[in-house]
Coordinates of C-alpha atoms and ligand atoms in Angstrom, one line a residue:
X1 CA 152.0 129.0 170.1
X2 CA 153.1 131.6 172.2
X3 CA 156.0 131.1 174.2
X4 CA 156.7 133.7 177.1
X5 CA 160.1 133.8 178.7
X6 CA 160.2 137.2 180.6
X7 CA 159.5 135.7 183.5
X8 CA 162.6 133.7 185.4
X9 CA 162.5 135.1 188.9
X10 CA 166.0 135.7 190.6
X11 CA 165.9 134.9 194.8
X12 CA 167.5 135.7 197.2
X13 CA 168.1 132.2 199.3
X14 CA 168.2 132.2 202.9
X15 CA 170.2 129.8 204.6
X16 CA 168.3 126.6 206.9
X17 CA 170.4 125.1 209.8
X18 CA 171.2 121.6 209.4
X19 CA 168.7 119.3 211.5
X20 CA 170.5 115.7 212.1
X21 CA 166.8 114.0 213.3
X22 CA 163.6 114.4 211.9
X23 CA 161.1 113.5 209.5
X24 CA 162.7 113.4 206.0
X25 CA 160.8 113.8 202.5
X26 CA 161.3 110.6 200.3
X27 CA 163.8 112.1 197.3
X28 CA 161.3 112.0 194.5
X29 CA 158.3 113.6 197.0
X30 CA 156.3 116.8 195.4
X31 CA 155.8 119.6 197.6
X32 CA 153.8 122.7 196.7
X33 CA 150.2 124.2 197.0
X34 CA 147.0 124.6 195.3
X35 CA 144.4 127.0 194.2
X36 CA 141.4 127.0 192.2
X37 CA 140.4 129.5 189.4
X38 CA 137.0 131.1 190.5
X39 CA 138.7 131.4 194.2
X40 CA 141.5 133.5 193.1
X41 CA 141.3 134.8 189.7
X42 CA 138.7 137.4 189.5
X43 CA 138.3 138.4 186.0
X44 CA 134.9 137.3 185.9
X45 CA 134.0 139.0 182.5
X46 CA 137.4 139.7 181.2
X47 CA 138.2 139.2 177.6
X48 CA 135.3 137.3 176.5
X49 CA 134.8 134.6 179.8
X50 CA 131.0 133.1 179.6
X51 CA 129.3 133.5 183.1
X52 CA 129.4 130.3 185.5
X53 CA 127.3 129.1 188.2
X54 CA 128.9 131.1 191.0
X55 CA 129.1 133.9 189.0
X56 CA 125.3 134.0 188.6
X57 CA 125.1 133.3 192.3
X58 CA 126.9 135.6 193.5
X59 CA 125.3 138.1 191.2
X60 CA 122.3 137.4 192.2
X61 CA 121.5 135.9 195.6
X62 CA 124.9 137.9 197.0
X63 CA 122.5 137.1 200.8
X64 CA 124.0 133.5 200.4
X65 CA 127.3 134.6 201.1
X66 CA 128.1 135.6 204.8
X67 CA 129.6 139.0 203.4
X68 CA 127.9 139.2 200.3
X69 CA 130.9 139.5 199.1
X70 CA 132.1 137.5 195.1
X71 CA 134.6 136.4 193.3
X72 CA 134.8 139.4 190.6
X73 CA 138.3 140.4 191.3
X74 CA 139.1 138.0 194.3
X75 CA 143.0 137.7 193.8
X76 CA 143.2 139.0 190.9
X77 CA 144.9 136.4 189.6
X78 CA 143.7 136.7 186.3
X79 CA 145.8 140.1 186.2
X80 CA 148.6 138.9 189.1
X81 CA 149.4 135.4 187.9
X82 CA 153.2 136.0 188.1
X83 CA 152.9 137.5 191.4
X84 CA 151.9 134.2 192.6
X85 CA 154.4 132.3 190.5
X86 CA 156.6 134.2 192.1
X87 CA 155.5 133.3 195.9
X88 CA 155.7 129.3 195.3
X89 CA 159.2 130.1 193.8
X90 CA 160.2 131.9 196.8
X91 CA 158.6 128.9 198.8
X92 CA 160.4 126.2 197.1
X93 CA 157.4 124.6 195.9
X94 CA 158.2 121.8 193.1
X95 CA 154.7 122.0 191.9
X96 CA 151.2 124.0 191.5
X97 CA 147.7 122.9 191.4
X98 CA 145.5 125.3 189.9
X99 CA 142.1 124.7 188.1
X100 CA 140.6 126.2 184.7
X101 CA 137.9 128.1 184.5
X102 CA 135.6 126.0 181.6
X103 CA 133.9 129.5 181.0
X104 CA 137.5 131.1 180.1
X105 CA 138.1 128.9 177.5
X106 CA 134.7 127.7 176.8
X107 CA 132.3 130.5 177.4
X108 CA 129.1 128.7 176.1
X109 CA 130.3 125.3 177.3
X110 CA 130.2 124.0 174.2
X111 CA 133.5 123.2 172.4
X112 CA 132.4 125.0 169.1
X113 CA 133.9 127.9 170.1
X114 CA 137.1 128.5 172.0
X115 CA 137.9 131.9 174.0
X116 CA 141.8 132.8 172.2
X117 CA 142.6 135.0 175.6
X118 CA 141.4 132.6 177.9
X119 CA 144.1 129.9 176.5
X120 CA 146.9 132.8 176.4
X121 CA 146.2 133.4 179.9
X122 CA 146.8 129.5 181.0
X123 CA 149.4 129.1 178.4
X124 CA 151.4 132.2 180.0
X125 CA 150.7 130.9 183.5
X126 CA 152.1 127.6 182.7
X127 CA 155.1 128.4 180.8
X128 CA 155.9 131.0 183.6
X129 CA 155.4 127.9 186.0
X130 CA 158.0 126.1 183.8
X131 CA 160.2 128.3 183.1
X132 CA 161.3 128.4 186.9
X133 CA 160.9 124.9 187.8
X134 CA 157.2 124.6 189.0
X135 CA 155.5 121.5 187.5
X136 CA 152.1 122.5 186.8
X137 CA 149.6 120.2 187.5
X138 CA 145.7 121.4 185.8
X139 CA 142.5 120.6 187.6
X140 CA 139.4 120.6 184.8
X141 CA 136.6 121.2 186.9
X142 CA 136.9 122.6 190.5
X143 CA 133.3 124.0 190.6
X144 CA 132.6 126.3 188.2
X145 CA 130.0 125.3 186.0
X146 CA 129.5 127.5 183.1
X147 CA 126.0 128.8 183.4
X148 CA 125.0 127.6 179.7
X149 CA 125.6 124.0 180.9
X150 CA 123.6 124.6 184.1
X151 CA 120.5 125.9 181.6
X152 CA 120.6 122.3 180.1
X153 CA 120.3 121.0 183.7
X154 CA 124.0 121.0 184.9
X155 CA 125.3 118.0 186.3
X156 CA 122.4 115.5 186.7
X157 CA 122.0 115.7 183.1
X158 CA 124.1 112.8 181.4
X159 CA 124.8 114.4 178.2
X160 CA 127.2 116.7 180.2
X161 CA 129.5 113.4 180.7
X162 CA 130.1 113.8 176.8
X163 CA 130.4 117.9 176.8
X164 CA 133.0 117.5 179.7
X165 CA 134.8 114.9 177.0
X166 CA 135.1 117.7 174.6
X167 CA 136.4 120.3 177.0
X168 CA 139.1 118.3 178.3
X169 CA 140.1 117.3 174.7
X170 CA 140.4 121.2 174.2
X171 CA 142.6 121.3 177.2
X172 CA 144.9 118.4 175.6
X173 CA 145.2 119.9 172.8
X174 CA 146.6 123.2 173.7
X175 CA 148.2 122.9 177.1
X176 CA 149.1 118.8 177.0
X177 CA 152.4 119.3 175.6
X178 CA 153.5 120.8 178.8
X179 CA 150.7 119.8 181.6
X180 CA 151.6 115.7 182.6
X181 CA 149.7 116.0 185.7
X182 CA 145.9 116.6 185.1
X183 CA 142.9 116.0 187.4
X184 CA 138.8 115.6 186.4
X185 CA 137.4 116.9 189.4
X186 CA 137.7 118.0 192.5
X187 CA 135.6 117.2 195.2
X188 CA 132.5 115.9 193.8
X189 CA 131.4 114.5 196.7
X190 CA 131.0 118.1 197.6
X191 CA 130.0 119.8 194.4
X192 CA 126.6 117.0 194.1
X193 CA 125.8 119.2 197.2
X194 CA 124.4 122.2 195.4
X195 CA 121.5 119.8 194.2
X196 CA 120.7 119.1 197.6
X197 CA 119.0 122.7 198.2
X198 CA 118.0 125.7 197.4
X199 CA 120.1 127.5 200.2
X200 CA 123.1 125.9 199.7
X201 CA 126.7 125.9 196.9
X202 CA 126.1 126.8 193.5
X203 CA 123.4 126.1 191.8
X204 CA 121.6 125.6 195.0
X205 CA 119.2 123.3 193.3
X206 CA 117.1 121.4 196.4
X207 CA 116.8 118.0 194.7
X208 CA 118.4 116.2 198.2
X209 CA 118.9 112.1 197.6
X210 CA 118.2 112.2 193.7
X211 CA 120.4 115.6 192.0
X212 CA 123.4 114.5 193.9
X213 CA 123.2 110.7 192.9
X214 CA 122.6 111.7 189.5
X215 CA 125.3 114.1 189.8
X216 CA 127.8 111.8 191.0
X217 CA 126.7 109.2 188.0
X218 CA 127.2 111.8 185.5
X219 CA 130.6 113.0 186.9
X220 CA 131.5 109.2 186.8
X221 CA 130.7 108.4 183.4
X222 CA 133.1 112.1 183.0
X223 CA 136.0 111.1 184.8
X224 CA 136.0 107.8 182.8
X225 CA 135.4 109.1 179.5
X226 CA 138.3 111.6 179.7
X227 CA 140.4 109.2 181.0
X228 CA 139.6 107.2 178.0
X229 CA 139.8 110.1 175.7
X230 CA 143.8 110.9 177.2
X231 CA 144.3 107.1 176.8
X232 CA 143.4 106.9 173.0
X233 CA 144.0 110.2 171.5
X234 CA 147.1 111.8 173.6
X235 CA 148.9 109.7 175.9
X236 CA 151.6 108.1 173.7
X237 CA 152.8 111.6 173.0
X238 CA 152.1 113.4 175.7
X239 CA 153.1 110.9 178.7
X240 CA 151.3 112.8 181.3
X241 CA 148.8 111.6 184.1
X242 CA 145.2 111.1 184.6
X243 CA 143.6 111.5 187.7
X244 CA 140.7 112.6 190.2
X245 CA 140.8 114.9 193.8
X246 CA 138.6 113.0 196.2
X247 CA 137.8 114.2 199.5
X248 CA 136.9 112.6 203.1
X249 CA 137.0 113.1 206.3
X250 CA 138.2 110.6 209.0
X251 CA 134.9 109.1 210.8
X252 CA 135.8 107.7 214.6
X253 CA 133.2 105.6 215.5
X254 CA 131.5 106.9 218.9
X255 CA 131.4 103.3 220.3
X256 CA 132.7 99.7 219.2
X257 CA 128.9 99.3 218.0
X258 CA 129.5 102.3 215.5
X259 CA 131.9 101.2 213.4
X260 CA 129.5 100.3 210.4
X261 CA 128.2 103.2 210.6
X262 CA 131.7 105.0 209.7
X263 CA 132.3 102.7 207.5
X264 CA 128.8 103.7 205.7
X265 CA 129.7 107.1 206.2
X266 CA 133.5 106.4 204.5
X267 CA 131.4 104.3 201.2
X268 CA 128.3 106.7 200.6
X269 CA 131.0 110.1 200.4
X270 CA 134.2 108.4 199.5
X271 CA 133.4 104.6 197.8
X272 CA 130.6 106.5 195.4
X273 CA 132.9 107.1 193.7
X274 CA 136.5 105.3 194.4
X275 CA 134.4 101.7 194.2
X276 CA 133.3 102.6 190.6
X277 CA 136.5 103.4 189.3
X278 CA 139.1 101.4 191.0
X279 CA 137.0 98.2 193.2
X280 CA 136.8 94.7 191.2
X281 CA 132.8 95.2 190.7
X282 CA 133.4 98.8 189.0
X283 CA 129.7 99.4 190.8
X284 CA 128.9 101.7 194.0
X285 CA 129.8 100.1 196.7
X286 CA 127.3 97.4 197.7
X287 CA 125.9 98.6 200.7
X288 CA 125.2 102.0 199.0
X289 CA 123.2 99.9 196.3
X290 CA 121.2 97.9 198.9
X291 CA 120.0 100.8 201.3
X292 CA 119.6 103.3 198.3
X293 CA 117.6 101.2 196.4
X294 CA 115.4 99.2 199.5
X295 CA 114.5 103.0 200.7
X296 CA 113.8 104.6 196.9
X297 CA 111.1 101.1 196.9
X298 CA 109.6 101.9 200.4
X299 CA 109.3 105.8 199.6
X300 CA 107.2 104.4 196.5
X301 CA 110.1 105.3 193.9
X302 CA 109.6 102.7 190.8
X303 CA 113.5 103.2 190.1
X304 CA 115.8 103.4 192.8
X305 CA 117.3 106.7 193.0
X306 CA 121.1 105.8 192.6
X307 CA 121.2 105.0 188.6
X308 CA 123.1 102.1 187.4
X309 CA 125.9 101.2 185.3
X310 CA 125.7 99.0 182.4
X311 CA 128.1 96.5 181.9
X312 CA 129.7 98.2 178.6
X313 CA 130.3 101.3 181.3
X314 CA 131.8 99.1 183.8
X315 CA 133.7 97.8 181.5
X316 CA 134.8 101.1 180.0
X317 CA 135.5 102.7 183.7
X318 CA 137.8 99.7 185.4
X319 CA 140.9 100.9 186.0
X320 CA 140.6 104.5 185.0
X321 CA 143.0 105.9 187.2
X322 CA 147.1 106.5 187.3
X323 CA 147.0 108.2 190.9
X324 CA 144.3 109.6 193.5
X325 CA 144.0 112.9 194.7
X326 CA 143.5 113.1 197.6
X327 CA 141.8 116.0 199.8
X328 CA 141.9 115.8 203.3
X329 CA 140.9 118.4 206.2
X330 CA 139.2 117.2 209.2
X331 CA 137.2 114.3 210.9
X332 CA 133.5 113.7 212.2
X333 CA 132.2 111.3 215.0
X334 CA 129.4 108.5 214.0
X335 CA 127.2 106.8 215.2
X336 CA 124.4 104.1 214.1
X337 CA 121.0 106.5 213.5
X338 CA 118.7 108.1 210.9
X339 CA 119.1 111.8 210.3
X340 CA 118.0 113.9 207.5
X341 CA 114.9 114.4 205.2
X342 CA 113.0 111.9 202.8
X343 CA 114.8 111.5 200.5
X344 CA 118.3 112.6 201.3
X345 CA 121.8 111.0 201.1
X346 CA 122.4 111.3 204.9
X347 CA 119.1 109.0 205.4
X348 CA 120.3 106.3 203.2
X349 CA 123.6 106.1 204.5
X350 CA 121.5 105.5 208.1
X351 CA 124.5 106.8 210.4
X352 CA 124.6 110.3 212.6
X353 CA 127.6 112.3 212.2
X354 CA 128.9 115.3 214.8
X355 CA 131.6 117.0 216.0
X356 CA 133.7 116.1 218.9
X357 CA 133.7 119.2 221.0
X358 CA 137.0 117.9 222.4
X359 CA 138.9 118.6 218.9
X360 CA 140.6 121.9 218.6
X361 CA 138.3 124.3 215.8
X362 CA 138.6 126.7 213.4
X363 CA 137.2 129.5 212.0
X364 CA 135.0 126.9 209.9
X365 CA 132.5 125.2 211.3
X366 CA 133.4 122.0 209.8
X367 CA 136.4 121.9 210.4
X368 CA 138.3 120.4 213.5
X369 CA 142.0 119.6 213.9
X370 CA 142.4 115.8 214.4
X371 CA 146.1 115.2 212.7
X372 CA 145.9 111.3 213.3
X373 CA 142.5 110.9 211.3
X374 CA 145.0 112.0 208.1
X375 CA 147.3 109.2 208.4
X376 CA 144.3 106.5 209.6
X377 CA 142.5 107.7 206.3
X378 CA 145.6 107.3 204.3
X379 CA 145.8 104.2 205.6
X380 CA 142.0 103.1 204.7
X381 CA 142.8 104.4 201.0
X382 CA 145.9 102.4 200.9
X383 CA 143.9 98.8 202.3
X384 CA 140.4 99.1 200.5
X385 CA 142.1 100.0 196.7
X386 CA 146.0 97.9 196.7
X387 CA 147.7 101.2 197.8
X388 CA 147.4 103.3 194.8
X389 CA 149.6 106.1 194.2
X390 CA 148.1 109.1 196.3
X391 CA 149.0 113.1 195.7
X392 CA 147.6 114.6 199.0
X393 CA 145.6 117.9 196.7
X394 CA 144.5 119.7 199.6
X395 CA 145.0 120.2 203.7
X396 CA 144.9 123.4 205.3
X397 CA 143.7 125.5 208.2
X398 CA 141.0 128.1 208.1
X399 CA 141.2 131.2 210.8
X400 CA 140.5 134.9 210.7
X401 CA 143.1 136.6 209.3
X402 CA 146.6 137.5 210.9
X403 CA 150.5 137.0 209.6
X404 CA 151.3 135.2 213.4
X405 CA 149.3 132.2 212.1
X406 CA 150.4 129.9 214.7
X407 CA 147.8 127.5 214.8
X408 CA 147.7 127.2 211.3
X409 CA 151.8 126.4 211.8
X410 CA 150.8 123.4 213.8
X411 CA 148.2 122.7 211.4
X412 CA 150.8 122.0 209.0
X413 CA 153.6 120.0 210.4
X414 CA 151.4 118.1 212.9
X415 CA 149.6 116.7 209.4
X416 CA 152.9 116.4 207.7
X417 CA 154.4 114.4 210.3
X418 CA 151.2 112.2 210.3
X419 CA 151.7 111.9 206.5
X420 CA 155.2 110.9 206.9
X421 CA 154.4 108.4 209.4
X422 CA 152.0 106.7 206.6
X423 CA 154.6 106.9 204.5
X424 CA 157.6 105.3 206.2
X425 CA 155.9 103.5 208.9
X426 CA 152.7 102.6 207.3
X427 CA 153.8 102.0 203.8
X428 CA 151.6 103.9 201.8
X429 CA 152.4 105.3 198.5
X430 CA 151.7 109.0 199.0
X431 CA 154.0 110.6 196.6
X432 CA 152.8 114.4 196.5
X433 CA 151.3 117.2 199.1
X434 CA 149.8 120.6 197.8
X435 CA 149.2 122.8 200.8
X436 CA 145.7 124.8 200.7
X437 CA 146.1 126.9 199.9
X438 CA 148.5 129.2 198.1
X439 CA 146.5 133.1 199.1
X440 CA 144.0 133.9 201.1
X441 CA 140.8 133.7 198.4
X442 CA 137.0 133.5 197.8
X443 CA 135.7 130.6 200.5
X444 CA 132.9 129.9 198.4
X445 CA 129.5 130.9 200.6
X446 CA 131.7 132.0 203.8
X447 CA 133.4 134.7 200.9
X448 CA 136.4 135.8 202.5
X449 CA 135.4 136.0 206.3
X450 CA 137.5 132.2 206.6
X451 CA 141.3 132.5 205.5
X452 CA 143.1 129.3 204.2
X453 CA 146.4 131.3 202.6
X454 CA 149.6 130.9 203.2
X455 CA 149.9 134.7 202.2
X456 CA 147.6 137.1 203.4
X457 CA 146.2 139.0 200.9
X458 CA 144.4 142.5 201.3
X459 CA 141.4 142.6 199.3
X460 CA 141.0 146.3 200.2
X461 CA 143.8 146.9 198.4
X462 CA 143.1 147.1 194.3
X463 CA 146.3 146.2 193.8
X464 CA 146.1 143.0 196.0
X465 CA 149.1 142.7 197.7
X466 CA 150.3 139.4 199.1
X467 CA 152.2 138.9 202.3
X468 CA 153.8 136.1 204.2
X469 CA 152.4 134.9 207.3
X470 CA 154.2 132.5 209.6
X471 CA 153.1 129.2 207.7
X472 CA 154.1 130.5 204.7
X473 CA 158.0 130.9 206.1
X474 CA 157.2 127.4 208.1
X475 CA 156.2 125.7 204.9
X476 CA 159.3 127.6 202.7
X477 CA 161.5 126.0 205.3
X478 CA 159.9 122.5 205.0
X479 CA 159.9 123.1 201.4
X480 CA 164.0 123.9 201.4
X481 CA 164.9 121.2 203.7
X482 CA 162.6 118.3 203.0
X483 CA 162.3 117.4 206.8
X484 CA 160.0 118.4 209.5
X485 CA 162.0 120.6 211.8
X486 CA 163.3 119.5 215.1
X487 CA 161.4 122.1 217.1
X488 CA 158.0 120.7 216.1
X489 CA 159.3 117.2 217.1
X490 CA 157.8 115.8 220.1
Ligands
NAG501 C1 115.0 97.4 203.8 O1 114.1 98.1 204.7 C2 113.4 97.3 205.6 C3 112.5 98.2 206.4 O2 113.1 99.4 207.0 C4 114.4 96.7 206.6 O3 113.7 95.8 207.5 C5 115.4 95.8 205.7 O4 116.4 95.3 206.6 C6 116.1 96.7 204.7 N1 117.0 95.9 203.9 C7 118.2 96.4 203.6 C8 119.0 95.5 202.7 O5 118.7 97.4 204.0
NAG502 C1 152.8 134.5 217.7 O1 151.8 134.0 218.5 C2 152.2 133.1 219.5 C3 151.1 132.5 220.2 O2 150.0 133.4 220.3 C4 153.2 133.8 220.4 O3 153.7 132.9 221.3 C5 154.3 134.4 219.6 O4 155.2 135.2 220.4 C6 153.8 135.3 218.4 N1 154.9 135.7 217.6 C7 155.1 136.9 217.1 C8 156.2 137.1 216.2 O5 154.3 137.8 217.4

């Protein structure tokens, strides 16, 4: 194996005033900030990478992107990896979340064949990482697909919970000895969503209420069986970390009469697939059962449309988790109601969701700033699962561009300082934060008309050059001092 070394970066350190009050980092706490491999690396047929699903998207329906735009060069990260290694250096940042790109290593999917320049380039990412202090920590799957996979039916085929098995054991195998913090997946509660249409994320398959149960199924029986395959093959000599990035948003119940309604909201996104893996049952969450399977009976479905577990994969799943990742943006309002086509997850779950015009925005729709939903969700991890260790994965700001990113500022230490408050108030075991995210990238079907960098980036540049904005030098201080700074204390 090749072992680069040419890469220790030199800084010049800044001095931080002392700040006697504030909201102090626990000792051991992780700071840092995340990325994900088709968002930044470009690349897209360099050195022998198979195509993935947003590559074929992209390619060809560019109209489902607001600018048309894809992630072809993107970053550039592919080329520009130590460029970035060399902005959470200058940040402080103890540790980086990046995913692999399956196609780079895999390009068929399959594990018959393995891509020698797609390992180099992770292999010199992560020694560069090492070699000046970054602890890299490897997402597996953060939504791109490779598009031989999605022939065979992509995710609601099962057999891909035994193909994802053999790529990870590839990923063990050649980056283990130095990666001890890996993640399955990120976000499938939102990657199921591009079987929900035709107009929608890659593959924008419009199977709404069966392709994302199936989905979430196969991704289950994934996440176990890699954990499984870490347990038995690598662990004892490679003493790293299994876990999974699961998102949520805070759901505020409209009026006392609501609050079952969030709380089917919080089980059919979040509890599909927590409950399975870490609940006593090891099923879905009960309620999710009970109104999936009474409306697949009156719709005239013979099988319900949310599969079921055997026993033997019950069995097999308990427990197959050493911490949660945990991504966290935003929160909706709900209320009791049916919304949403026949059949469609929205329907089953029988609440109404909506934004509370009264939250500040962003420049995604989605997404409002409500600070205090972060530590209340925190909070709800903490309760329903016996407070398992959490690494926050993701939280950040979207806006339009701009190096005086003030709100995006606030964005950060109001979240932080919500986040602390969990910590040392609340008691929960949060013992990591990646900020999203690292550059300025590809925001999937918005393309880069939403910015959630740190660092600007000028994608009319070829050479892609990367620039601080205000958060950036906010988050470096943070970073340096381990405290929130007195001038964003109330
Ligand atoms: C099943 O559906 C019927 C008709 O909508 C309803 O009356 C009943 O309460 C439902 N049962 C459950 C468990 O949701
Ligand atoms: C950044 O923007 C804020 C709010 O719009 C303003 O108060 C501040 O002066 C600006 N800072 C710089 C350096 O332009």
């Amino acid at each position: 194996m090749k072992f680069q070394t040419v890469c220790f970066f030199i800084l010049v350190t800044t001095g931080f005033a002392e700040f006697p009050d504030g909201f102090l980092f626990p000792d051991d706490f992780l700071l840092g900030a995340a990325t994900a491999s088709y968002q930044i690396e470009g690349g897209w047929d360099a050195d022998g990478k198979g195509d993935n699903i947003w590559d074929t998207l992209t390619h060809e329906r560019p109209q489902y992107v607001d600018d048309h735009s894809s992630g072809d060069v993107a970053d550039d990260s592919y080329h520009l990896y130590l460029e970035d290694v060399k902005l959470l250096k200058a940040m402080g940042a103890q540790w980086y979340r990046f995913s692999i790109s399956w196609a780079r290593i895999l390009p068929e999917g399959h594990d018959n064949y393995v891509n020698q320049p797609g390992i180099d380039y992770y292999n010199n990412l992560i020694n560069c990482l090492l070699d000046n202090g970054i602890e890299p920590m490897v997402t597996m799957y953060h939504w791109d697909l490779p598009q031989r996979l999605q022939d065979l039916g992509g995710w609601p085929n099962w057999v891909l919970a035994t193909y994802s098995e053999n790529y990870a054991r590839v990923l063990f195998k050649n980056f283990g000895d130095r990666v001890k913090l890996w993640q399955t997946f990120n976000e499938p509660q939102t990657f199921m969503d591009g079987y929900c249409s035709d107009t929608g994320m890659a593959p924008s398959i419009n199977a709404p209420g069966i392709g994302d149960y199936l989905t979430a199924h196969t991704v289950i029986l994934a996440h176990a069986n890699i954990y499984r395959l870490y347990e038995r093959e690598f662990k004892q000599q490679q003493q790293g970390k299994v876990g999974i990035a699961l998102n949520i948003q805070w759901c505020e119940p409209e009026t006392s009469d609501d609050v079952d309604a969030c709380d089917r909201y919080y089980q059919f996104n979040f509890g599909i697939f927590a409950h399975p893996i870490l609940s006593e049952e090891g099923d879905y969450p009960s309620v999710e059962n009970e109104r999936v399977d009474n409306n697949s009976a009156q719709e005239g479905y013979t099988t319900s449309r949310l599969p079921k577990f055997t026993q033997e994969e019950v069995t097999f799943r308990k427990g197959t988790l050493d911490f949660m990742g945990h991504n966290f943006y935003t929160a909706v309002r709900g209320r009791e109601g049916v919304r949403g086509g026949s059949p469609s997850r929205s329907r089953d779950s029988g609440m109404i969701r909506f934004l509370d015009p009264k939250w500040p925005g962003s420049a995604s729709s989605w997404l409002r700033v409500v600070p205090w939903g972060f530590r209340n969700t925190l909070n709800r991890i903490a309760k329903e699962y016996g407070n398992p260790p959490v690494l926050v994965t993701e939280n950040g700001f979207s806006d339009y561009g701009g190096l005086n990113d003030t709100y995006r500022v606030l964005y950060y230490t109001e979240h932080l300082k919500e986040m602390l408050k969990a910590i040392h108030e609340d008691g929960v075991n949060v013992i990591g934060y990646t900020a999203w995210s690292l550059v300025d990238n590809f925001e999937w079907l918005r393309g880069y008309t939403e910015k959630f960098g740190v660092y600007e980036v000028d994608f009319n540049d070829p050479s892609r050059p990367r620039t601080p904005k205000e958060s950036a030098k906010v988050l470096t201080e943070i970073f340096k001092t381990r405290r929130i700074p007195d001038r964003f204390l109330d």
